[in-house]
Amino acid sequence: MGRSPGGRTGRSAEPGWAWFVGLATLDVLQRVDHWPGPNEKLTSTWHEISPGGPATNAAMAHAALGGTALLSTALGSHAVGQTIRGRVEAAGVRVDDHGAGDTVPAVSSIILSGTGGDRAIVSADGTGWSVEEPDRVPALDGCGAVLLDGHHPGLALWAARAARAAGVRVVVDAGRWKPAMGELLGLADDVVCSADFTMPGAADATAVLEALLARGVRRAAITRGRDSVLWASADGGDAGSPTSGRIPIPSVDALDTLAAGDVFHGAYVHAVVQAGIGFPESLTYAAAVTADKVQVNGQAAWLDALRARRTSPVGAP
């Protein structure tokens, strides 16, 4: 299906809800005072068990900021899946489960070292599931955006096509290149990448942004940790030419950077859906929310920090 002229900027000025599609995991986190060596056993100084996954964390961030979120993922009937579901729903997110049977959802083992935010992650991601394209689509009335993390590719492509048919803004979380990414990019309005994301033939971040716009993406950005967010847009330039810029990152002492990118995506979607503001303004809001997140330790704490924030993005009506 072709794109509408100029791309979509949201369904309406009225706040709507957001649809998140992708991976849900059970994260087991351990904080240690140094990285373990070969065969070394350590006693952790702190631990937490929480739901995770890019789309799941983004959905919970959006909900914590006051938005309404639906998460489509694969959980199934296994006790691990039901544990994830219970905790995601407790965070205020509705769950649309496309997992069949008692396959164990991914369990992520995460080590956090010291107090500087460094971490190591081992996870099966969505490799244990083969999720076919569903035969039903949620009613998308009032949906302002769908965010796709590219995991469970059949689910991601189904959601992207459904959103495009309904005129819903499609946002892709491009953490790294995945098999379905080429087709997803052809359906995307917005792509927010990590610095690890690469594209064939793109030698640097500027080239990645240019390549995304050349594929028909309307708005593209690259987050780079503590460095400024780079962005480019096909909207708003003179004579239709692209515009671009940088969004500064607030300077804070980072304690826990786990899921920082996911929170950025959730806050970005929140700004788009709840406020209907421009692209750079939405990125600026997401950067500020993420700065709040990385200053606290663990998911329970950052969800509380986001609930306490709940301020309107700058430029919101």
CSV table of C-alpha atoms in Angstrom, one decimal:
chain,number,residue,atom,x,y,z
A,1,MET,CA,0.0,0.0,0.0
A,2,GLY,CA,1.4,3.4,-0.9
A,3,ARG,CA,2.1,6.2,1.5
A,4,SER,CA,-0.2,9.2,2.0
A,5,PRO,CA,1.4,12.5,0.8
A,6,GLY,CA,3.7,13.9,3.4
A,7,GLY,CA,3.3,11.0,5.7
A,8,ARG,CA,1.1,10.7,8.8
A,9,THR,CA,1.5,12.8,11.9
A,10,GLY,CA,-1.0,11.1,14.1
A,11,ARG,CA,-4.7,10.4,13.9
A,12,SER,CA,-6.0,13.4,15.8
A,13,ALA,CA,-5.2,16.1,18.3
A,14,GLU,CA,-7.1,14.2,21.0
A,15,PRO,CA,-5.0,11.8,23.1
A,16,GLY,CA,-5.4,8.2,22.0
A,17,TRP,CA,-3.9,4.9,22.9
A,18,ALA,CA,-0.8,3.1,21.7
A,19,TRP,CA,-0.2,-0.4,20.4
A,20,PHE,CA,3.2,-2.1,21.2
A,21,VAL,CA,4.1,-5.3,19.3
A,22,GLY,CA,7.1,-7.5,20.0
A,23,LEU,CA,9.2,-9.3,22.6
A,24,ALA,CA,8.3,-10.1,26.2
A,25,THR,CA,10.9,-11.8,28.5
A,26,LEU,CA,11.4,-12.5,32.1
A,27,ASP,CA,14.5,-10.6,33.3
A,28,VAL,CA,16.7,-11.9,36.1
A,29,LEU,CA,18.9,-9.0,37.2
A,30,GLN,CA,21.9,-9.2,39.5
A,31,ARG,CA,24.1,-6.3,40.6
A,32,VAL,CA,27.7,-7.1,41.5
A,33,ASP,CA,30.7,-5.0,42.5
A,34,HIS,CA,32.9,-6.3,39.7
A,35,TRP,CA,32.6,-8.4,36.5
A,36,PRO,CA,33.0,-12.1,37.3
A,37,GLY,CA,36.0,-13.9,35.9
A,38,PRO,CA,36.1,-17.5,34.5
A,39,ASN,CA,34.5,-19.9,37.0
A,40,GLU,CA,34.1,-17.2,39.6
A,41,LYS,CA,31.1,-17.2,41.9
A,42,LEU,CA,29.9,-13.8,43.2
A,43,THR,CA,27.3,-12.7,45.7
A,44,SER,CA,25.1,-10.0,44.3
A,45,THR,CA,24.5,-6.7,46.1
A,46,TRP,CA,21.0,-6.4,44.7
A,47,HIS,CA,18.6,-8.4,42.5
A,48,GLU,CA,15.3,-8.1,40.8
A,49,ILE,CA,13.0,-10.2,38.6
A,50,SER,CA,10.9,-8.2,36.2
A,51,PRO,CA,9.3,-8.4,32.7
A,52,GLY,CA,11.4,-7.1,29.9
A,53,GLY,CA,11.8,-6.9,26.1
A,54,PRO,CA,12.0,-3.8,24.0
A,55,ALA,CA,8.2,-3.5,23.2
A,56,THR,CA,7.2,-4.6,26.7
A,57,ASN,CA,9.4,-2.0,28.4
A,58,ALA,CA,8.3,0.7,26.0
A,59,ALA,CA,4.6,-0.2,26.7
A,60,MET,CA,5.2,0.0,30.5
A,61,ALA,CA,6.9,3.3,30.1
A,62,HIS,CA,4.0,4.7,28.1
A,63,ALA,CA,1.5,3.5,30.7
A,64,ALA,CA,3.6,4.8,33.6
A,65,LEU,CA,3.5,8.3,31.9
A,66,GLY,CA,-0.3,8.1,31.9
A,67,GLY,CA,-1.0,6.6,28.5
A,68,THR,CA,-3.1,3.6,27.5
A,69,ALA,CA,-1.1,0.7,26.1
A,70,LEU,CA,-1.9,-2.6,24.4
A,71,LEU,CA,1.0,-5.2,24.1
A,72,SER,CA,0.8,-7.9,21.4
A,73,THR,CA,3.4,-10.6,22.1
A,74,ALA,CA,3.9,-14.3,22.6
A,75,LEU,CA,3.6,-15.7,26.2
A,76,GLY,CA,1.6,-19.0,26.1
A,77,SER,CA,0.5,-21.1,29.0
A,78,HIS,CA,3.8,-21.8,30.7
A,79,ALA,CA,4.2,-20.5,34.2
A,80,VAL,CA,7.0,-18.2,33.1
A,81,GLY,CA,4.7,-16.6,30.5
A,82,GLN,CA,1.9,-16.2,33.0
A,83,THR,CA,4.3,-14.6,35.4
A,84,ILE,CA,5.3,-12.1,32.7
A,85,ARG,CA,1.7,-11.4,31.9
A,86,GLY,CA,0.7,-10.8,35.5
A,87,ARG,CA,3.5,-8.3,36.0
A,88,VAL,CA,2.9,-6.5,32.7
A,89,GLU,CA,-0.8,-6.1,33.5
A,90,ALA,CA,0.0,-4.9,37.0
A,91,ALA,CA,2.0,-2.1,35.3
A,92,GLY,CA,-1.2,-1.0,33.6
A,93,VAL,CA,-0.7,-2.6,30.1
A,94,ARG,CA,-3.3,-4.8,28.4
A,95,VAL,CA,-1.9,-8.0,26.9
A,96,ASP,CA,-2.8,-9.6,23.6
A,97,ASP,CA,-1.2,-13.0,23.7
A,98,HIS,CA,-0.3,-14.9,20.5
A,99,GLY,CA,1.7,-17.6,22.1
A,100,ALA,CA,0.5,-21.2,21.7
A,101,GLY,CA,1.2,-24.0,24.1
A,102,ASP,CA,3.6,-24.2,26.9
A,103,THR,CA,6.9,-23.1,25.2
A,104,VAL,CA,9.0,-21.3,27.8
A,105,PRO,CA,9.3,-17.6,26.9
A,106,ALA,CA,12.8,-16.1,26.9
A,107,VAL,CA,14.5,-15.6,30.3
A,108,SER,CA,17.2,-12.9,30.2
A,109,SER,CA,20.2,-13.1,32.5
A,110,ILE,CA,21.5,-9.7,33.2
A,111,ILE,CA,24.5,-8.6,35.2
A,112,LEU,CA,24.9,-5.0,36.3
A,113,SER,CA,28.3,-3.9,37.4
A,114,GLY,CA,29.2,-1.3,39.9
A,115,THR,CA,27.3,2.0,39.9
A,116,GLY,CA,28.1,3.3,36.4
A,117,GLY,CA,25.3,1.7,34.5
A,118,ASP,CA,27.3,-1.0,32.6
A,119,ARG,CA,25.6,-4.3,32.0
A,120,ALA,CA,25.9,-7.6,30.3
A,121,ILE,CA,22.8,-9.5,28.9
A,122,VAL,CA,22.3,-13.1,27.8
A,123,SER,CA,18.9,-13.9,26.3
A,124,ALA,CA,17.2,-16.2,23.8
A,125,ASP,CA,15.1,-13.3,22.6
A,126,GLY,CA,12.2,-14.6,20.6
A,127,THR,CA,14.0,-17.5,19.0
A,128,GLY,CA,11.9,-20.1,20.9
A,129,TRP,CA,8.7,-19.1,19.2
A,130,SER,CA,7.4,-19.4,15.7
A,131,VAL,CA,4.5,-17.0,15.7
A,132,GLU,CA,2.4,-17.1,12.5
A,133,GLU,CA,0.5,-14.0,11.2
A,134,PRO,CA,-2.7,-13.8,13.3
A,135,ASP,CA,-6.1,-13.9,11.7
A,136,ARG,CA,-7.5,-11.2,13.9
A,137,VAL,CA,-6.6,-7.6,14.3
A,138,PRO,CA,-7.4,-5.5,17.4
A,139,ALA,CA,-9.9,-2.7,16.8
A,140,LEU,CA,-7.7,0.3,16.1
A,141,ASP,CA,-10.2,3.1,16.6
A,142,GLY,CA,-8.4,5.8,18.6
A,143,CYS,CA,-5.0,4.2,18.2
A,144,GLY,CA,-2.4,7.0,17.7
A,145,ALA,CA,0.6,4.9,16.9
A,146,VAL,CA,2.0,1.3,16.8
A,147,LEU,CA,5.6,0.6,18.0
A,148,LEU,CA,7.3,-2.6,16.6
A,149,ASP,CA,10.6,-3.9,17.9
A,150,GLY,CA,11.1,-6.4,15.1
A,151,HIS,CA,11.0,-9.5,17.2
A,152,HIS,CA,8.4,-12.2,16.3
A,153,PRO,CA,8.6,-11.0,12.6
A,154,GLY,CA,5.3,-12.5,11.6
A,155,LEU,CA,3.6,-10.6,14.3
A,156,ALA,CA,5.5,-7.4,13.5
A,157,LEU,CA,4.6,-7.4,9.8
A,158,TRP,CA,1.0,-8.3,10.5
A,159,ALA,CA,0.7,-5.3,12.9
A,160,ALA,CA,2.5,-2.9,10.5
A,161,ARG,CA,0.2,-3.8,7.6
A,162,ALA,CA,-2.9,-3.5,9.8
A,163,ALA,CA,-1.8,-0.2,11.2
A,164,ARG,CA,-1.0,1.2,7.7
A,165,ALA,CA,-4.4,0.0,6.4
A,166,ALA,CA,-6.1,1.9,9.4
A,167,GLY,CA,-4.0,5.0,8.9
A,168,VAL,CA,-2.2,4.5,12.2
A,169,ARG,CA,1.4,5.9,12.5
A,170,VAL,CA,4.0,3.1,12.4
A,171,VAL,CA,7.1,3.5,14.6
A,172,VAL,CA,9.9,1.0,14.4
A,173,ASP,CA,12.4,0.4,17.2
A,174,ALA,CA,15.6,-0.5,15.3
A,175,GLY,CA,17.9,-1.7,17.9
A,176,ARG,CA,19.8,-3.9,15.4
A,177,TRP,CA,19.2,-5.3,12.0
A,178,LYS,CA,16.8,-8.3,12.1
A,179,PRO,CA,15.5,-10.5,9.2
A,180,ALA,CA,12.2,-8.7,8.9
A,181,MET,CA,13.7,-5.2,9.1
A,182,GLY,CA,13.9,-4.6,5.4
A,183,GLU,CA,10.2,-5.2,4.9
A,184,LEU,CA,9.3,-3.3,8.1
A,185,LEU,CA,11.2,-0.2,7.0
A,186,GLY,CA,9.0,-0.1,3.9
A,187,LEU,CA,5.9,0.2,6.2
A,188,ALA,CA,7.4,2.6,8.7
A,189,ASP,CA,6.6,6.3,9.2
A,190,ASP,CA,9.1,6.7,12.0
A,191,VAL,CA,12.3,4.8,12.8
A,192,VAL,CA,14.2,5.4,16.0
A,193,CYS,CA,17.5,3.5,15.9
A,194,SER,CA,20.3,2.7,18.4
A,195,ALA,CA,23.9,3.5,17.6
A,196,ASP,CA,24.4,-0.3,16.9
A,197,PHE,CA,21.9,-0.3,14.0
A,198,THR,CA,23.4,-0.6,10.6
A,199,MET,CA,22.1,-0.7,7.0
A,200,PRO,CA,23.7,-2.2,4.0
A,201,GLY,CA,26.0,0.4,2.3
A,202,ALA,CA,25.6,3.0,5.1
A,203,ALA,CA,29.1,3.8,6.5
A,204,ASP,CA,28.1,6.1,9.3
A,205,ALA,CA,25.1,7.5,11.3
A,206,THR,CA,24.4,10.3,8.7
A,207,ALA,CA,24.4,7.7,5.9
A,208,VAL,CA,22.0,5.5,7.9
A,209,LEU,CA,19.5,8.5,8.3
A,210,GLU,CA,19.8,9.3,4.6
A,211,ALA,CA,19.2,5.6,3.7
A,212,LEU,CA,16.1,5.5,5.9
A,213,LEU,CA,14.6,8.6,4.3
A,214,ALA,CA,15.5,7.2,0.8
A,215,ARG,CA,13.4,4.1,1.7
A,216,GLY,CA,10.4,6.3,2.4
A,217,VAL,CA,10.6,6.7,6.1
A,218,ARG,CA,9.3,10.1,7.1
A,219,ARG,CA,11.2,10.6,10.3
A,220,ALA,CA,14.4,8.9,11.5
A,221,ALA,CA,16.6,9.3,14.6
A,222,ILE,CA,19.6,7.6,16.2
A,223,THR,CA,20.1,7.5,19.9
A,224,ARG,CA,23.8,7.4,21.0
A,225,GLY,CA,23.9,6.9,24.8
A,226,ARG,CA,25.2,10.0,26.4
A,227,ASP,CA,25.8,11.7,23.1
A,228,SER,CA,23.2,13.8,21.3
A,229,VAL,CA,20.3,12.2,19.3
A,230,LEU,CA,20.7,12.6,15.6
A,231,TRP,CA,17.5,13.1,13.6
A,232,ALA,CA,16.4,13.7,10.0
A,233,SER,CA,12.9,14.3,8.6
A,234,ALA,CA,11.3,14.4,5.2
A,235,ASP,CA,8.7,16.8,6.6
A,236,GLY,CA,8.9,20.5,6.9
A,237,GLY,CA,11.9,21.5,4.8
A,238,ASP,CA,12.0,24.2,2.1
A,239,ALA,CA,10.6,22.9,-1.2
A,240,GLY,CA,10.2,19.5,0.4
A,241,SER,CA,13.9,19.0,1.3
A,242,PRO,CA,14.8,17.0,4.4
A,243,THR,CA,15.5,18.7,7.7
A,244,SER,CA,17.9,17.4,10.3
A,245,GLY,CA,19.4,18.3,13.7
A,246,ARG,CA,20.7,17.1,17.1
A,247,ILE,CA,18.9,16.7,20.4
A,248,PRO,CA,21.1,17.2,23.4
A,249,ILE,CA,21.0,14.6,26.2
A,250,PRO,CA,20.6,15.9,29.8
A,251,SER,CA,23.8,15.4,31.8
A,252,VAL,CA,23.0,13.0,34.7
A,253,ASP,CA,24.8,10.4,36.8
A,254,ALA,CA,23.6,7.1,35.3
A,255,LEU,CA,23.1,4.3,37.8
A,256,ASP,CA,21.2,1.8,35.6
A,257,THR,CA,21.1,2.1,31.8
A,258,LEU,CA,19.2,-1.2,31.3
A,259,ALA,CA,16.1,-0.6,29.1
A,260,ALA,CA,17.1,3.1,28.6
A,261,GLY,CA,16.5,2.8,24.9
A,262,ASP,CA,13.2,1.0,25.4
A,263,VAL,CA,12.0,3.8,27.8
A,264,PHE,CA,13.1,6.4,25.1
A,265,HIS,CA,10.9,4.6,22.6
A,266,GLY,CA,7.9,4.5,25.0
A,267,ALA,CA,8.3,8.1,25.9
A,268,TYR,CA,8.6,9.1,22.2
A,269,VAL,CA,5.4,7.2,21.4
A,270,HIS,CA,3.7,8.9,24.5
A,271,ALA,CA,4.7,12.3,23.1
A,272,VAL,CA,3.3,11.5,19.7
A,273,VAL,CA,0.1,10.0,20.9
A,274,GLN,CA,-0.8,12.1,23.9
A,275,ALA,CA,0.5,15.5,22.7
A,276,GLY,CA,0.7,15.4,18.9
A,277,ILE,CA,3.8,17.6,18.9
A,278,GLY,CA,6.6,17.8,16.3
A,279,PHE,CA,9.4,15.3,15.7
A,280,PRO,CA,12.3,17.2,17.5
A,281,GLU,CA,10.0,18.1,20.4
A,282,SER,CA,8.9,14.5,20.8
A,283,LEU,CA,12.6,13.4,20.8
A,284,THR,CA,13.5,16.0,23.4
A,285,TYR,CA,10.7,14.8,25.7
A,286,ALA,CA,11.9,11.2,25.3
A,287,ALA,CA,15.5,12.2,26.2
A,288,ALA,CA,14.3,14.0,29.3
A,289,VAL,CA,12.2,11.0,30.4
A,290,THR,CA,15.1,8.6,29.8
A,291,ALA,CA,17.4,10.8,31.9
A,292,ASP,CA,15.0,10.3,34.8
A,293,LYS,CA,15.0,6.6,34.2
A,294,VAL,CA,18.8,6.0,34.3
A,295,GLN,CA,19.2,7.7,37.6
A,296,VAL,CA,17.3,4.9,39.5
A,297,ASN,CA,18.1,1.3,40.1
A,298,GLY,CA,15.7,-1.4,38.8
A,299,GLN,CA,12.4,-1.5,36.9
A,300,ALA,CA,10.1,-0.9,39.9
A,301,ALA,CA,12.0,2.3,40.7
A,302,TRP,CA,12.0,3.7,37.2
A,303,LEU,CA,8.3,3.0,36.7
A,304,ASP,CA,7.7,4.9,39.9
A,305,ALA,CA,9.9,7.7,38.7
A,306,LEU,CA,8.0,7.9,35.4
A,307,ARG,CA,4.6,7.8,37.3
A,308,ALA,CA,5.8,10.7,39.4
A,309,ARG,CA,6.9,12.7,36.4
A,310,ARG,CA,3.7,12.7,34.2
A,311,THR,CA,4.3,16.2,32.9
A,312,SER,CA,3.1,17.2,29.5
A,313,PRO,CA,5.7,17.3,26.7
A,314,VAL,CA,6.9,20.8,25.8
A,315,GLY,CA,4.7,22.2,23.1
A,316,ALA,CA,1.6,20.1,24.0
A,317,PRO,CA,-1.7,21.9,23.5
